[in-house]
Structures are given as structure tokens and as C-alpha cells.
Short mmCIF file of C-alpha atoms in Angstrom, two decimals:
data_model
loop_
_atom_site.label_atom_id
_atom_site.label_comp_id
_atom_site.label_asym_id
_atom_site.label_seq_id
_atom_site.Cartn_x
_atom_site.Cartn_y
_atom_site.Cartn_z
CA MET L 29 3.69 -18.96 -22.62
CA ARG L 30 2.90 -16.34 -23.66
CA VAL L 31 4.15 -13.61 -26.74
CA TRP L 32 5.77 -10.22 -26.35
CA PRO L 33 4.27 -8.03 -28.45
CA GLU L 34 0.93 -9.12 -28.33
CA GLY L 35 0.26 -10.95 -31.26
CA ALA L 36 3.77 -11.51 -32.76
CA ARG L 37 4.99 -13.83 -35.08
CA LEU L 38 8.34 -15.27 -33.36
CA VAL L 39 10.55 -18.16 -34.25
CA HIS L 40 12.46 -20.15 -31.98
CA GLU L 41 15.54 -19.11 -33.47
CA GLU L 42 14.48 -14.92 -33.02
CA SER L 43 12.86 -15.95 -29.22
CA ILE L 44 14.04 -14.79 -25.98
CA VAL L 45 12.81 -15.99 -23.23
CA ALA L 46 11.83 -13.59 -20.08
CA ALA L 47 9.57 -13.65 -16.71
CA CYS L 48 7.74 -10.93 -13.71
CA GLY L 49 9.59 -11.37 -10.40
CA ALA L 50 6.24 -10.23 -9.52
CA CYS L 51 3.00 -12.38 -10.80
CA ARG L 52 5.43 -15.18 -12.57
CA ALA L 53 3.96 -14.01 -15.46
CA THR L 54 7.35 -15.61 -18.52
CA PHE L 55 6.39 -14.29 -22.09
CA ARG L 56 8.29 -14.92 -25.54
CA VAL L 57 9.61 -11.35 -26.90
CA HIS L 58 12.25 -10.15 -30.11
CA GLU L 59 15.82 -10.47 -29.12
CA ASN L 60 16.29 -7.37 -30.85
CA LEU L 61 14.67 -6.09 -26.77
CA ALA L 62 17.96 -7.66 -25.28
CA GLY L 63 19.00 -5.50 -22.77
CA TYR L 64 15.89 -3.09 -22.57
CA ARG L 65 12.88 -3.35 -19.63
CA MET L 66 9.17 -3.82 -21.03
CA ARG L 67 5.92 -3.56 -18.52
CA CYS L 68 4.56 -6.64 -17.56
CA PRO L 69 1.09 -6.48 -19.04
CA ASP L 70 -0.62 -8.60 -16.06
CA CYS L 71 0.74 -6.98 -12.90
CA GLY L 72 2.17 -3.10 -14.21
CA ALA L 73 6.08 -4.23 -13.05
CA TRP L 74 9.42 -4.34 -14.88
CA ILE L 75 10.60 -6.93 -16.77
CA THR L 76 14.29 -6.79 -17.64
CA VAL L 77 14.94 -8.54 -21.06
CA ALA L 78 18.86 -10.88 -20.14
CA ARG L 79 21.23 -10.34 -23.35
CA PRO L 80 21.68 -13.62 -25.17
CA GLU L 81 24.74 -14.65 -25.64
CA ARG L 82 25.04 -14.41 -30.02
CA ALA L 83 23.74 -10.88 -29.56
CA THR L 84 24.86 -8.28 -32.40
CA GLY L 85 25.07 -5.09 -30.98
CA LEU L 86 22.30 -4.14 -33.19
CA GLU L 87 19.52 -3.65 -30.78
CA LEU L 88 15.84 -2.04 -32.27
CA LEU L 89 13.22 -1.27 -30.08
CA VAL L 90 10.57 -3.18 -31.69
CA ALA L 91 7.27 -3.13 -29.21
CA GLN L 92 3.68 -1.30 -28.67
CA ALA L 93 3.72 2.56 -27.92
CA GLY L 94 4.02 3.27 -23.84
CA ARG L 95 4.88 -1.06 -23.22
CA VAL L 96 8.38 -1.02 -23.07
CA GLU L 97 11.34 1.95 -22.56
CA ALA L 98 14.42 2.26 -23.96
CA LEU L 99 15.75 2.82 -20.28
CA PRO L 100 19.28 2.04 -18.21
CA GLU L 101 19.35 -0.87 -16.05
CA PRO L 102 18.23 -0.06 -12.68
CA ALA L 103 20.67 -0.05 -9.73
CA SER L 104 21.72 -3.37 -8.41
CA GLN L 105 19.28 -3.64 -4.51
CA ALA L 106 20.74 -3.22 -1.58
CA PRO L 107 19.92 -6.58 0.41
CA LEU L 108 17.47 -6.76 3.45
CA ALA L 109 20.23 -6.25 6.46
CA GLU L 110 21.83 -2.95 4.33
CA GLN L 111 17.58 -1.29 3.47
CA PRO L 112 16.70 0.94 5.66
CA ARG L 113 15.01 1.10 8.71
CA ALA L 114 12.32 2.82 11.11
CA ALA L 115 12.68 4.53 14.06
CA SER L 116 10.39 1.43 15.13
CA GLY L 117 12.85 -1.42 13.98
CA LEU L 118 11.09 -1.82 10.62
CA ILE L 119 12.46 -2.17 7.57
CA GLU L 120 11.16 0.30 4.84
CA LEU L 121 12.60 -0.99 1.68
CA GLU L 122 14.48 1.25 -1.18
CA THR L 123 12.69 0.38 -4.44
CA ALA L 124 11.28 2.56 -6.98
CA SER L 125 8.15 3.20 -8.54
CA GLY L 126 7.31 0.62 -10.20
CA GLU L 127 10.04 -1.86 -9.22
CA VAL L 128 9.89 -4.97 -7.50
CA TYR L 129 12.70 -5.80 -4.68
CA GLU L 130 13.93 -8.99 -6.14
CA GLY L 131 15.25 -10.01 -3.10
CA ASP L 132 14.28 -13.27 -0.13
CA ILE L 133 12.31 -11.67 2.91
CA PRO L 134 11.99 -14.03 5.49
CA ALA L 135 8.70 -14.20 6.88
CA ASP L 136 8.96 -13.60 10.56
CA ALA L 137 11.16 -9.57 9.09
CA PRO L 138 9.63 -6.71 10.49
CA MET L 139 8.11 -4.34 7.66
CA ALA L 140 7.23 -1.49 7.33
CA PRO L 141 3.16 -0.55 5.98
CA GLY L 142 3.19 -1.36 2.86
CA THR L 143 6.51 -1.85 1.91
CA LEU L 144 5.46 -6.30 1.15
CA ARG L 145 3.24 -4.20 -1.88
CA HIS L 146 6.26 -4.56 -3.80
CA VAL L 147 7.68 -7.70 -3.50
CA ARG L 148 8.25 -10.97 -5.43
CA ALA L 149 4.29 -12.54 -5.92
CA ASP L 150 5.75 -15.65 -3.72
CA VAL L 151 7.36 -14.14 -1.08
CA ARG L 152 4.37 -12.04 -0.36
CA THR L 153 1.77 -15.61 -0.51
CA ARG L 154 4.42 -16.76 2.11
CA PHE L 155 3.51 -13.54 4.03
CA VAL L 156 -0.10 -13.65 3.88
CA SER L 157 0.34 -17.53 4.85
CA ARG L 158 1.99 -16.85 7.82
CA THR L 159 -0.52 -13.95 8.93
CA ILE L 160 -3.32 -16.49 7.95
CA LEU L 161 -2.12 -19.76 10.37
CA GLU L 162 -0.45 -17.01 13.18
CA ILE L 163 -3.51 -15.13 13.96
CA SER L 164 -5.36 -19.02 13.37
CA LEU L 165 -3.29 -20.87 16.01
CA MET L 166 -3.76 -17.05 18.31
CA VAL L 167 -7.34 -17.06 18.23
CA ALA L 168 -7.49 -21.26 18.92
CA ALA L 169 -5.23 -20.91 21.87
CA ILE L 170 -7.82 -18.46 22.87
CA LEU L 171 -10.69 -20.74 23.26
CA ALA L 172 -9.85 -23.93 23.00
CA PRO L 173 -9.39 -24.57 26.57
CA PHE L 174 -12.88 -22.83 27.26
CA VAL L 175 -14.54 -25.73 24.46
CA VAL L 176 -11.94 -28.72 25.81
CA ALA L 177 -14.01 -27.15 29.81
CA ALA L 178 -17.49 -26.90 28.17
CA MET L 179 -17.62 -30.40 26.48
CA THR L 180 -15.44 -32.30 29.24
CA LEU L 181 -16.83 -30.13 32.64
CA ASP L 182 -20.17 -29.90 34.07
CA PRO L 183 -21.59 -25.92 33.98
CA SER L 184 -20.25 -25.17 37.75
CA SER L 185 -17.31 -27.21 36.76
CA GLN L 186 -16.35 -24.79 34.23
CA ALA L 187 -16.84 -21.00 36.39
CA MET L 188 -14.18 -22.38 38.72
CA LEU L 189 -11.61 -23.64 36.18
CA ALA L 190 -11.60 -20.16 33.84
CA PRO L 191 -8.93 -18.76 35.21
CA ILE L 192 -7.07 -21.68 34.59
CA ALA L 193 -7.70 -21.67 30.69
CA SER L 194 -7.38 -17.78 30.57
CA LEU L 195 -3.89 -18.36 31.69
CA PHE L 196 -3.03 -21.31 29.23
CA GLY L 197 -5.01 -19.44 26.53
CA GLY L 198 -2.28 -16.52 27.02
CA LEU L 199 0.37 -19.01 27.09
CA GLY L 200 -0.76 -20.57 23.40
CA VAL L 201 -0.59 -16.36 22.39
CA ILE L 202 2.48 -16.13 23.66
CA ALA L 203 3.74 -18.83 22.47
CA VAL L 204 2.56 -18.44 18.41
CA GLY L 205 3.55 -14.55 18.87
CA LEU L 206 7.40 -15.85 19.14
CA ALA L 207 7.64 -17.05 16.28
CA ALA L 208 7.21 -13.59 15.32
CA PRO L 209 8.25 -11.23 17.94
CA HIS L 210 9.16 -8.41 16.72
CA TYR L 211 5.55 -7.75 15.62
CA THR L 212 3.64 -9.42 18.65
CA PHE L 213 6.50 -8.19 21.41
CA SER L 214 7.34 -4.83 19.94
CA GLY L 215 4.26 -3.13 22.03
CA LEU L 216 5.31 -4.03 25.71
CA ARG L 217 7.08 -0.13 26.14
CA ALA L 218 6.15 2.43 27.73
CA PRO L 219 3.82 4.66 25.78
CA ASP L 220 5.03 8.74 24.63
CA ARG L 221 3.67 10.93 27.45
CA PRO L 222 2.17 8.26 29.68
CA PHE L 223 0.35 10.10 31.84
CA LEU L 224 -1.43 11.17 28.81
CA ARG L 225 -2.14 8.16 27.19
CA SER L 226 -3.33 6.70 30.29
CA PHE L 227 -5.53 9.28 30.93
CA GLU L 228 -7.28 9.22 27.82
CA ALA L 229 -6.98 5.44 27.21
CA SER L 230 -9.76 5.43 30.25
CA ALA L 231 -11.21 7.93 29.47
CA ALA L 232 -12.15 6.30 26.45
CA ALA L 233 -13.21 3.62 28.55
CA GLY L 234 -15.95 5.30 30.00
CA ALA L 235 -16.86 6.93 27.23
CA ALA L 236 -17.25 3.61 25.28
CA LEU L 237 -19.29 1.85 28.42
CA ALA L 238 -21.57 4.82 28.05
CA LEU L 239 -22.14 4.48 24.22
CA VAL L 240 -22.92 0.66 24.96
CA VAL L 241 -25.38 1.13 27.41
CA GLY L 242 -27.07 3.40 24.79
CA TYR L 243 -26.98 1.29 22.02
CA VAL L 244 -28.16 -2.15 23.97
CA GLN L 245 -31.45 0.57 25.07
CA LEU L 246 -31.79 1.24 21.34
CA PHE L 247 -31.35 -2.43 20.10
CA GLY L 248 -30.85 -4.97 22.83
CA GLU L 249 -33.04 -5.65 26.20
CA GLY L 250 -32.28 -3.24 28.09
CA LYS L 251 -28.94 -4.74 30.14
CA LEU L 252 -25.52 -5.56 29.11
CA ASP L 253 -25.70 -9.06 30.04
CA ASP L 254 -27.85 -11.58 32.77
CA GLY L 255 -26.58 -15.14 32.06
CA GLU L 256 -22.35 -15.61 31.39
CA ILE L 257 -20.85 -13.11 33.36
CA ARG L 258 -22.93 -13.70 36.42
CA ALA L 259 -21.91 -17.17 35.13
CA LEU L 260 -18.24 -16.75 37.10
CA THR L 261 -20.01 -14.29 38.92
CA GLU L 262 -21.47 -16.61 41.54
CA PRO L 263 -18.45 -19.25 41.62
CA LEU L 264 -15.50 -17.11 41.20
CA GLY L 265 -16.48 -13.91 43.00
CA MET L 266 -16.41 -10.27 41.55
CA ALA L 267 -12.46 -10.41 41.62
CA GLY L 268 -12.44 -14.01 39.25
CA ALA L 269 -14.73 -12.41 37.05
CA TYR L 270 -12.57 -9.35 36.76
CA PHE L 271 -9.62 -11.88 35.85
CA VAL L 272 -10.68 -13.78 33.24
CA ILE L 273 -13.12 -11.50 31.34
CA ALA L 274 -10.99 -8.01 32.36
CA LEU L 275 -7.31 -8.31 32.56
CA CYS L 276 -6.80 -11.90 30.67
CA PRO L 277 -8.90 -10.44 27.87
CA ALA L 278 -6.93 -7.24 27.84
CA ILE L 279 -3.41 -8.73 27.73
CA PHE L 280 -3.31 -11.45 25.68
CA GLU L 281 -6.26 -9.74 22.95
CA GLU L 282 -3.54 -7.00 22.60
CA LEU L 283 -0.77 -8.96 21.60
CA ALA L 284 -2.52 -11.04 19.18
CA PHE L 285 -4.92 -8.18 17.21
CA ARG L 286 -3.05 -4.92 17.96
CA GLY L 287 0.70 -6.89 18.45
CA LEU L 288 0.51 -9.91 15.86
CA LEU L 289 -2.00 -9.25 13.36
CA GLN L 290 -2.32 -5.80 13.06
CA GLY L 291 1.56 -5.57 12.23
CA ARG L 292 1.33 -8.27 9.47
CA LEU L 293 -1.71 -6.99 7.77
CA ARG L 294 -0.24 -3.15 7.17
CA ALA L 295 3.33 -4.36 5.87
CA LEU L 296 0.83 -6.20 3.44
CA PHE L 297 -1.86 -3.96 2.44
CA GLY L 298 -0.08 -0.83 3.72
CA GLY L 299 -1.41 1.53 6.86
CA ASN L 300 -5.42 2.42 6.71
CA ALA L 301 -5.67 -0.90 4.99
CA GLY L 302 -4.42 -2.87 7.97
CA LEU L 303 -6.30 -0.82 10.16
CA VAL L 304 -9.50 -1.49 9.01
CA LEU L 305 -9.12 -5.45 8.48
CA THR L 306 -7.51 -6.13 12.08
CA GLY L 307 -10.64 -3.91 13.20
CA VAL L 308 -12.71 -6.45 10.79
CA ALA L 309 -10.77 -9.39 12.42
CA PHE L 310 -11.51 -8.54 16.05
CA ALA L 311 -15.36 -8.27 15.31
CA LEU L 312 -15.73 -11.50 13.91
CA ALA L 313 -13.55 -13.40 16.23
CA HIS L 314 -16.11 -11.81 19.68
CA GLY L 315 -18.84 -14.02 16.84
CA ALA L 316 -21.83 -12.38 15.26
CA SER L 317 -24.54 -10.08 16.77
CA LEU L 318 -25.97 -6.99 17.25
CA ALA L 319 -22.68 -6.13 19.29
CA THR L 320 -20.50 -6.65 15.73
CA PRO L 321 -20.69 -2.68 14.82
CA ILE L 322 -19.41 -2.63 18.48
CA HIS L 323 -16.38 -5.06 18.44
CA PHE L 324 -15.54 -3.52 15.63
CA SER L 325 -15.58 0.13 16.53
CA LEU L 326 -13.76 -0.94 19.48
CA GLY L 327 -10.92 -2.42 17.63
CA LEU L 328 -10.93 0.51 15.18
CA TYR L 329 -10.09 2.36 18.53
CA LEU L 330 -7.71 -0.06 20.00
CA GLY L 331 -5.76 -0.16 16.50
CA THR L 332 -5.69 3.79 15.67
CA LEU L 333 -4.08 3.77 19.55
CA ARG L 334 -1.68 1.57 19.06
CA GLU L 335 0.13 3.16 16.62
CA ARG L 336 -0.36 6.99 17.82
CA THR L 337 1.24 5.81 20.96
CA GLY L 338 3.55 3.44 19.70
CA SER L 339 2.51 0.95 22.43
CA LEU L 340 0.25 -1.97 23.85
CA LEU L 341 0.11 -0.74 26.47
CA PRO L 342 -2.51 2.43 26.34
CA GLY L 343 -5.19 -0.41 24.88
CA MET L 344 -4.70 -2.68 27.61
CA LEU L 345 -5.98 -0.84 29.44
CA PHE L 346 -8.70 0.33 28.11
CA HIS L 347 -9.16 -3.41 27.03
CA ALA L 348 -9.72 -4.15 30.68
CA LEU L 349 -11.21 -0.85 32.13
CA TYR L 350 -13.88 -1.56 29.89
CA ASN L 351 -13.71 -5.04 29.89
CA GLY L 352 -13.86 -4.30 33.53
CA GLY L 353 -17.07 -2.66 33.21
CA VAL L 354 -19.43 -4.14 31.24
CA VAL L 355 -19.11 -7.46 34.50
CA THR L 356 -20.16 -4.51 36.36
CA LEU L 357 -23.11 -3.06 34.45
CA ALA L 358 -24.04 -6.93 34.00
CA VAL L 359 -24.61 -7.79 37.92
CA GLN L 360 -26.19 -5.16 38.61
#
């Protein structure tokens, strides 16, 4: 346990134990600081020094300049249910600058961007752990049916069962998403100005395909794909390939990344940082290759589209049209 002010010599009878609610650091401070607040030297949060029962009423301010302030006690914090909410239903904590929300927050609570930077350290740790667990389970749900098929079936049987594997993966995504429904499913609503948003998503998908074709001409072998996609189109036909490669990923990857993951990362790290981190996760989930910059750019655009429209549907349309275009170009 550290002593504050640093370097001070305190005897047990004249010291009080104070703990930081944000980083959980503990200090022994002089009893004359009772009733005042000090800034935690580790994280900058305010620590209220409780008054011992033996306090005499004569209180001296003993601390390094600028580190302890004689401020009035902060107003009591409203419980989570009474905190203000944005129009989207996200909870916006009312905390003063440098103040930490001391209440408990359930891991499935729909928090506004950046709010989890102002909560207790244990609450934030719980949210981070929950985010890692949920997105890991979602990615596993999407990939596991195909991995099992690859390990147990011959190539022709794998292709024939690909639509079933896609559906099972999608059901897994929905099952995981039910643990945090606001993040995962709140975007399943009509966007503002739906015709304009649909036109934007369609035009953006066409532009992205054109850029990808140019990228492949410069850095690839001049063709998008002539192996894996053909392995699906030959036994399943174009309709089956579109279902596996375009439709299912458009729905379930958007629920996983722009729904659950983006909502949680924006709450943890703020709006812009959350978008970038979601784009990085989306790119890494598709594997490291020459296409990684493309996947990151697409993930970033889909993230901004989700936030601008308040809906997942335009992103799903873009995703389906883009993936469907890749299928079409690959088999030509």
C-alpha cells in the first residue's frame, strides 16, 4: 500500500486508507485530508477520503500543490436506469470531467460511444472480456460448420452441403447475439431515407468492385478467383454460390461485426476508434493476404454506413451486391 503524499512518513494512528474506484489503487493518507478529494496519481480519477469517526473538525490540507483540492462532495450519482438515453436507446452516463461512474453496469447494457471510458476498472474489464468472448464465438460459429465439413467430407460433398453449413453458421451468430440483443439486432430497422441509402449502397458496391478489379490487375494475377468459387458454382450452380458467398455473409457478418462488435468497441473506445478497430477485426477475420487492405477499407465503409443510417440493412445490401459481383467476375 502506497503513502500519499509520496515520501511522507505516517504513523498508523494518523493515517486513513483511501482506494481509487477506477484503477483500484490504495493509499495511506494523513487523517487531516479527511473530507477532501485527491487525484489518483495513476489514472487521474478523484478519490474521496472518508472521514474517520475520531475526526476533530480541525482539518488541514496537506498535499503536493495541485494534487489535492478542497472541493465539495460530488453529487450522488443516479442509478443506471435513470441515466439519460440517446434517441437510439444508448445510455449516456452523466459524469463530471475526471469523475468515474461508481455504479455497476451489466455487460449487456447498451452504452453510448465512449461511456465505458468513465466507469470502474472492473466494469470496463468485464466489458472487454465479454466483447472478446462474443466475437470469438461468432467467428467460430461462422467458420466451424465449414471446418467440420472439410475435416470429414470429400470436396464434392463439402460443396453440396455448403448452403446448410452457411445456415448453421448463421444460427450460431443469432444465438450468440441474443446475449447482447441491443448491440446485435437494434440495426435491423429501416434506415432514414431508405431509397437514397439503397442507391448509395448499390453504387458503392459497384465502385468497390471496380477498384478491386484494378487492385487485382496491379498486385494479383489479373483475376479475382478461379478456384474456390468455381468449386462451389459447378456443383451448386450460380444460385447456390450466391446464397453461400453473397447472401449469408451479408446478413450474418453484418450482425456480427457492424452489429455486436462495432457497438461494443464504440462504447469502450469512442466513436472513431471503435470504427477503425472494427474494420481491423473484419479484415483479420478474412485472413491475412493481399486482400487485407481491401477488407479493411470495406469494413471501414460499412461501419460508417451503419452509423450514418442508423441501420444494418444498407450495409447488408452493399455486402450482398459486392460479394455477388465477386462471384460473377470470378467465374467469367
